[in-house]
């Protein structure tokens, strides 16, 4: 198992290097001048040149990348053009808030999705199966930002049960584990969990339904195993693929929550990325995109290792 992990870890290194190149180039080739937001309208050519030199934008792209990656290895992501604050502090603070939201949504979505999927797979082609399928399709199809607005109108505006914006009381930007902050988490977490519930439920339904029709399941019943023991065997055979889907969904929840974080004014990586795009803040854009992409790569590594631990056939292959 250790040798398998080390092999996967070695394969991750060139992927991470390629991700850094793509993140750097995608931001660089975007139209517009990143210094427009901070330079005065009447800035002279000399002042513009001095500003470009200060941020290293006067150098060729390969040199800029080499400087950027060299500083990155030392933990320096540069400074935000818009605010002048260190990018690392802003990015990791926002990613921490996004992780809280993504993990909370996962804790809601994955158990419900797995339960509904197994229920529909076991009672395949019944009214219950059709009901679960309808719920899954609805969850995947409904725009989550629209659902977030509806939940705000119902539970915040009309009923006044839950707050609608921010990560804490008074528009707090920092997360703390107490009831006042958890109340701000409820609506965005439920909104973000709806799509993964549908995806996980449909995946588990297809897996469990197919496995239940295999010959080894009938053999287990013939040996006198209880229904619960047979379902445990089915769950173990479906776990590797289901885990892969859930790992990808966790990555999407962290990196793809920009609309939800904007609707609820949640101070996460999506909200930070949205502001950086509008402000054309190159260092902040590069740092945020790179951290989210590397998190996705790390999640794939964790899922690969977990799959091999669950299903030894993957490790042998």
CSV table of N, CA and C in Angstrom, one decimal, residues 137-150 191 194-195 259-260:
chain,number,residue,atom,x,y,z
A,137,UNK,N,-33.2,14.3,-10.2
A,137,UNK,CA,-33.2,15.1,-11.4
A,137,UNK,C,-33.5,16.5,-11.1
A,138,UNK,N,-34.5,16.7,-10.2
A,138,UNK,CA,-34.8,18.1,-9.7
A,138,UNK,C,-33.6,18.8,-9.1
A,139,UNK,N,-33.0,18.0,-8.2
A,139,UNK,CA,-31.8,18.6,-7.5
A,139,UNK,C,-30.7,19.0,-8.4
A,140,UNK,N,-30.5,18.2,-9.4
A,140,UNK,CA,-29.4,18.5,-10.4
A,140,UNK,C,-29.8,19.7,-11.3
A,141,UNK,N,-31.1,19.8,-11.6
A,141,UNK,CA,-31.6,20.7,-12.6
A,141,UNK,C,-31.8,22.1,-12.1
A,142,UNK,N,-32.2,22.2,-10.8
A,142,UNK,CA,-32.6,23.5,-10.3
A,142,UNK,C,-31.3,24.4,-10.1
A,143,UNK,N,-31.2,25.6,-10.6
A,143,UNK,CA,-30.1,26.4,-10.4
A,143,UNK,C,-29.9,26.8,-8.9
A,144,UNK,N,-28.7,26.4,-8.4
A,144,UNK,CA,-28.5,26.6,-7.0
A,144,UNK,C,-28.5,28.0,-6.5
A,145,UNK,N,-28.1,29.0,-7.4
A,145,UNK,CA,-28.2,30.4,-6.9
A,145,UNK,C,-29.6,30.8,-6.8
A,146,UNK,N,-30.5,30.3,-7.7
A,146,UNK,CA,-31.9,30.7,-7.6
A,146,UNK,C,-32.5,30.1,-6.4
A,147,UNK,N,-32.2,28.8,-6.1
A,147,UNK,CA,-32.7,28.2,-4.9
A,147,UNK,C,-32.2,28.9,-3.6
A,148,UNK,N,-30.9,29.4,-3.7
A,148,UNK,CA,-30.4,30.2,-2.5
A,148,UNK,C,-31.3,31.5,-2.3
A,149,UNK,N,-31.6,32.1,-3.4
A,149,UNK,CA,-32.4,33.4,-3.3
A,149,UNK,C,-33.8,33.0,-2.7
A,150,UNK,N,-34.4,31.9,-3.2
A,150,UNK,CA,-35.7,31.5,-2.6
A,150,UNK,C,-35.6,31.2,-1.1
A,191,UNK,N,-28.2,24.9,0.4
A,191,UNK,CA,-28.2,25.3,-1.0
A,191,UNK,C,-27.2,24.6,-1.8
A,194,UNK,N,-27.7,20.6,-2.6
A,194,UNK,CA,-28.8,20.1,-3.4
A,194,UNK,C,-28.2,19.3,-4.6
A,195,UNK,N,-27.3,19.9,-5.3
A,195,UNK,CA,-26.8,19.3,-6.6
A,195,UNK,C,-26.1,18.0,-6.2
A,259,UNK,N,-21.1,31.3,-7.1
A,259,UNK,CA,-22.4,31.9,-7.2
A,259,UNK,C,-23.1,31.8,-5.8
A,260,UNK,N,-23.0,30.7,-5.1
A,260,UNK,CA,-23.6,30.6,-3.8
A,260,UNK,C,-22.9,31.6,-2.8
